[in-house]
């Protein structure tokens, strides 16, 4: 059975190649989506090429629902969006993928069932398909080359769904088995360097010395140092001092 996680149903309309169905399944499962509906796949269903391409996302294919036409595929849905590069002369809201998945998230949270239509590889959705949708999803691609591969479009939409769920952290630092240095550790490092630089006559001339010390402290405070970094910088300075003393 598909998971109970609230999510839109992705409807592949008349997909032509089993490989693209499998790739779409992988793209869906990358973002935790597992509700696929298939409308009249050209090469029939099940499809061994789709299974081979799915590679780890077979559960999506196992639970995929085979439909006779688009009307049947969306019959139980409250809101339907169609992915297409062209509005095709139909008056409908046209949403970016980001906004579309925000709308999907809002409606699903309110208890509605949402479906997203993806067209066949060669020419995309037909007007009759799009006419059954409440809104259009339009990807801002190069107008000179607007065609997207089926799996690419599924992947992009799945990513925006994940973003709408707050499941993507904009930035992080992988600590690689290290902890951030505490302020006292950075302070001790600054004192170590100031002491050795003082011995070396670095703070000269005297009337600029305090400003140089302040700039040095400011530099340390700007650096995101780990405890390993602090230990290494202490070691660097100790070794340089030993090297100088041996040279003397």
Coordinates of C-alpha atoms in Angstrom, one line a residue, residues 8-247:
X8 CA -0.5 14.8 -4.3
X9 CA -1.1 12.0 -6.8
X10 CA 1.2 12.1 -9.8
X11 CA -0.6 11.1 -13.0
X12 CA 1.5 10.1 -16.0
X13 CA -0.8 10.5 -19.0
X14 CA -0.1 8.1 -21.9
X15 CA 3.6 7.7 -21.1
X16 CA 5.4 6.2 -24.1
X17 CA 8.5 4.5 -22.7
X18 CA 8.8 2.2 -19.7
X19 CA 12.2 3.6 -18.9
X20 CA 10.7 7.1 -18.4
X21 CA 8.0 5.6 -16.1
X22 CA 10.8 4.0 -14.1
X23 CA 12.8 7.2 -14.0
X24 CA 9.7 9.1 -12.9
X25 CA 9.2 6.6 -10.1
X26 CA 12.8 7.1 -8.9
X27 CA 12.2 10.9 -9.0
X28 CA 9.1 10.6 -6.9
X29 CA 10.6 8.3 -4.3
X30 CA 13.6 10.7 -4.0
X31 CA 11.2 13.1 -2.4
X32 CA 9.0 10.6 -0.5
X33 CA 6.2 10.5 -3.0
X34 CA 4.7 7.1 -3.9
X35 CA 1.2 7.7 -5.4
X36 CA 1.5 7.2 -9.1
X37 CA -1.4 6.8 -11.5
X38 CA -0.8 5.6 -15.1
X39 CA -3.2 6.5 -17.9
X40 CA -2.9 4.1 -20.9
X41 CA 0.9 3.5 -21.0
X42 CA 1.8 2.9 -24.7
X43 CA 3.8 -0.2 -24.1
X44 CA 1.4 -1.8 -21.6
X45 CA 1.6 -2.5 -17.9
X46 CA 3.4 -3.9 -16.1
X47 CA 6.6 -3.0 -17.9
X48 CA 9.9 -4.7 -17.3
X49 CA 11.9 -1.7 -18.6
X50 CA 10.2 0.5 -16.0
X51 CA 11.1 -1.9 -13.3
X52 CA 14.8 -2.0 -14.4
X53 CA 15.0 1.8 -14.5
X54 CA 13.2 2.3 -11.2
X55 CA 16.2 0.8 -9.4
X56 CA 15.2 1.0 -5.7
X57 CA 11.9 2.7 -6.2
X58 CA 10.0 -0.4 -7.3
X59 CA 7.5 0.1 -4.5
X60 CA 6.1 3.1 -6.5
X61 CA 5.6 1.0 -9.5
X62 CA 4.1 -1.9 -7.5
X63 CA 1.4 0.4 -6.1
X64 CA 0.8 2.4 -9.3
X65 CA -2.8 2.5 -10.4
X66 CA -3.7 1.9 -14.0
X67 CA -6.4 4.1 -15.4
X68 CA -8.4 4.0 -18.7
X69 CA -8.4 7.8 -19.3
X70 CA -7.7 11.1 -17.6
X71 CA -11.3 11.6 -16.4
X72 CA -11.0 8.3 -14.5
X73 CA -7.6 9.2 -13.1
X74 CA -8.8 12.4 -11.5
X75 CA -12.4 11.4 -10.7
X76 CA -11.8 11.3 -6.9
X77 CA -9.7 14.5 -6.8
X78 CA -10.8 17.9 -5.7
X79 CA -8.1 19.9 -7.4
X80 CA -6.1 19.1 -10.5
X81 CA -3.0 20.7 -12.0
X82 CA -1.6 20.1 -15.4
X83 CA 2.1 20.5 -16.3
X84 CA 2.5 22.1 -19.7
X85 CA 4.8 24.5 -21.5
X86 CA 1.9 26.3 -23.1
X87 CA -1.4 27.7 -21.9
X88 CA -2.9 26.4 -25.2
X89 CA -5.5 29.2 -25.4
X90 CA -7.3 28.0 -22.2
X91 CA -8.1 30.5 -19.5
X92 CA -6.7 29.1 -16.3
X93 CA -4.5 30.1 -13.4
X94 CA -0.8 29.5 -14.4
X95 CA 1.4 28.7 -11.5
X96 CA 5.2 28.3 -11.1
X97 CA 6.1 24.8 -9.7
X98 CA 7.0 26.5 -6.4
X99 CA 3.6 28.2 -6.1
X100 CA 1.8 25.1 -7.4
X101 CA 3.1 22.9 -4.7
X102 CA 2.4 25.5 -2.0
X103 CA -1.2 25.5 -3.2
X104 CA -1.2 21.6 -3.2
X105 CA 0.1 21.6 0.3
X106 CA -2.6 24.0 1.5
X107 CA -5.4 22.1 -0.1
X108 CA -4.1 18.7 1.0
X109 CA -3.8 20.1 4.6
X110 CA -7.5 21.1 4.3
X111 CA -8.4 17.5 3.5
X112 CA -8.6 17.8 -0.3
X113 CA -7.2 15.3 -2.8
X114 CA -4.8 16.9 -5.3
X115 CA -3.5 15.4 -8.6
X116 CA -0.8 16.6 -11.0
X117 CA -0.9 15.6 -14.6
X118 CA 2.2 14.9 -16.6
X119 CA 2.0 14.5 -20.4
X120 CA 3.5 12.0 -22.8
X121 CA 7.1 12.5 -23.9
X122 CA 6.6 13.4 -27.5
X123 CA 4.1 16.3 -27.4
X124 CA 2.9 16.7 -23.8
X125 CA -0.7 17.0 -22.7
X126 CA -3.4 17.6 -25.2
X127 CA -6.0 20.4 -24.8
X128 CA -8.6 17.9 -23.8
X129 CA -6.4 16.7 -20.9
X130 CA -5.6 20.3 -19.8
X131 CA -9.2 21.2 -19.9
X132 CA -9.9 18.9 -17.0
X133 CA -7.4 20.7 -14.8
X134 CA -8.1 23.6 -12.4
X135 CA -4.7 25.2 -13.0
X136 CA -1.6 24.9 -15.1
X137 CA 2.0 24.4 -13.8
X138 CA 4.4 26.2 -16.1
X139 CA 8.1 25.8 -15.6
X140 CA 10.1 29.0 -16.5
X141 CA 12.5 27.3 -19.0
X142 CA 14.3 28.6 -22.0
X143 CA 11.5 29.6 -24.4
X144 CA 13.6 28.5 -27.3
X145 CA 13.7 25.0 -25.9
X146 CA 10.8 24.5 -23.5
X147 CA 10.5 20.7 -23.7
X148 CA 11.3 18.8 -20.4
X149 CA 11.9 15.1 -20.1
X150 CA 9.0 13.4 -18.3
X151 CA 11.2 12.3 -15.3
X152 CA 12.8 15.8 -15.2
X153 CA 9.4 17.4 -14.8
X154 CA 8.4 14.9 -12.1
X155 CA 11.7 15.5 -10.3
X156 CA 11.3 19.2 -10.3
X157 CA 7.7 19.1 -9.1
X158 CA 8.7 16.6 -6.4
X159 CA 11.5 18.9 -5.2
X160 CA 9.1 21.8 -4.9
X161 CA 6.7 19.6 -3.0
X162 CA 9.4 18.8 -0.5
X163 CA 10.3 22.5 -0.2
X164 CA 6.6 23.3 0.5
X165 CA 6.7 20.8 3.3
X166 CA 9.7 22.5 4.9
X167 CA 11.8 19.5 4.2
X168 CA 14.8 21.2 2.7
X169 CA 17.4 23.1 4.8
X170 CA 18.8 26.0 2.7
X171 CA 22.2 25.8 4.3
X172 CA 24.1 23.6 6.7
X173 CA 27.6 22.6 7.8
X174 CA 28.5 19.0 8.0
X175 CA 30.7 18.8 11.1
X176 CA 32.8 15.7 10.1
X177 CA 33.0 14.4 13.7
X178 CA 34.0 17.8 15.0
X179 CA 32.5 20.3 17.5
X180 CA 32.5 24.0 17.3
X181 CA 35.1 25.7 19.4
X182 CA 33.8 27.5 22.6
X183 CA 34.6 31.2 23.1
X184 CA 37.1 30.4 25.8
X185 CA 39.1 28.2 23.4
X186 CA 39.1 30.9 20.7
X187 CA 40.2 33.4 23.4
X188 CA 43.1 31.2 24.4
X189 CA 44.2 30.8 20.8
X190 CA 44.1 34.6 20.3
X191 CA 46.2 35.1 23.5
X192 CA 48.7 32.5 22.3
X193 CA 49.2 34.3 18.9
X194 CA 49.3 37.7 20.5
X195 CA 52.0 36.6 22.9
X196 CA 54.2 35.0 20.2
X197 CA 53.7 37.9 17.9
X198 CA 54.6 40.3 20.7
X199 CA 57.8 38.3 21.2
X200 CA 58.5 38.6 17.4
X201 CA 58.1 42.4 17.4
X202 CA 55.0 42.3 15.2
X203 CA 53.0 45.0 17.0
X204 CA 55.0 47.9 15.8
X205 CA 54.9 50.9 15.8
X206 CA 53.7 51.3 19.3
X207 CA 50.9 53.8 18.5
X208 CA 49.3 51.3 16.1
X209 CA 49.8 48.2 18.3
X210 CA 46.4 48.3 20.0
X211 CA 44.5 48.7 16.7
X212 CA 46.5 45.7 15.3
X213 CA 45.6 43.6 18.4
X214 CA 41.9 44.6 17.9
X215 CA 42.0 43.6 14.2
X216 CA 43.6 40.3 15.1
X217 CA 40.9 39.6 17.7
X218 CA 38.2 40.6 15.2
X219 CA 39.7 38.1 12.6
X220 CA 39.5 35.2 15.1
X221 CA 35.9 36.1 16.0
X222 CA 34.8 36.0 12.3
X223 CA 36.3 32.6 11.7
X224 CA 33.9 29.6 12.3
X225 CA 36.5 27.5 14.1
X226 CA 36.1 23.9 15.3
X227 CA 38.0 22.5 18.3
X228 CA 40.2 20.6 15.8
X229 CA 40.9 23.9 14.0
X230 CA 42.0 25.5 17.3
X231 CA 44.2 22.7 18.2
X232 CA 45.8 22.7 14.8
X233 CA 46.5 26.4 14.9
X234 CA 48.1 26.1 18.3
X235 CA 50.3 23.4 16.9
X236 CA 51.2 25.4 13.8
X237 CA 52.4 28.3 16.0
X238 CA 54.3 26.0 18.4
X239 CA 56.1 24.3 15.6
X240 CA 57.1 27.6 14.0
X241 CA 58.5 28.8 17.3
X242 CA 60.5 25.6 17.7
X243 CA 61.8 25.9 14.1
X244 CA 62.9 29.5 14.8
X245 CA 64.6 28.5 18.1
X246 CA 66.5 25.7 16.3
X247 CA 67.6 28.1 13.7

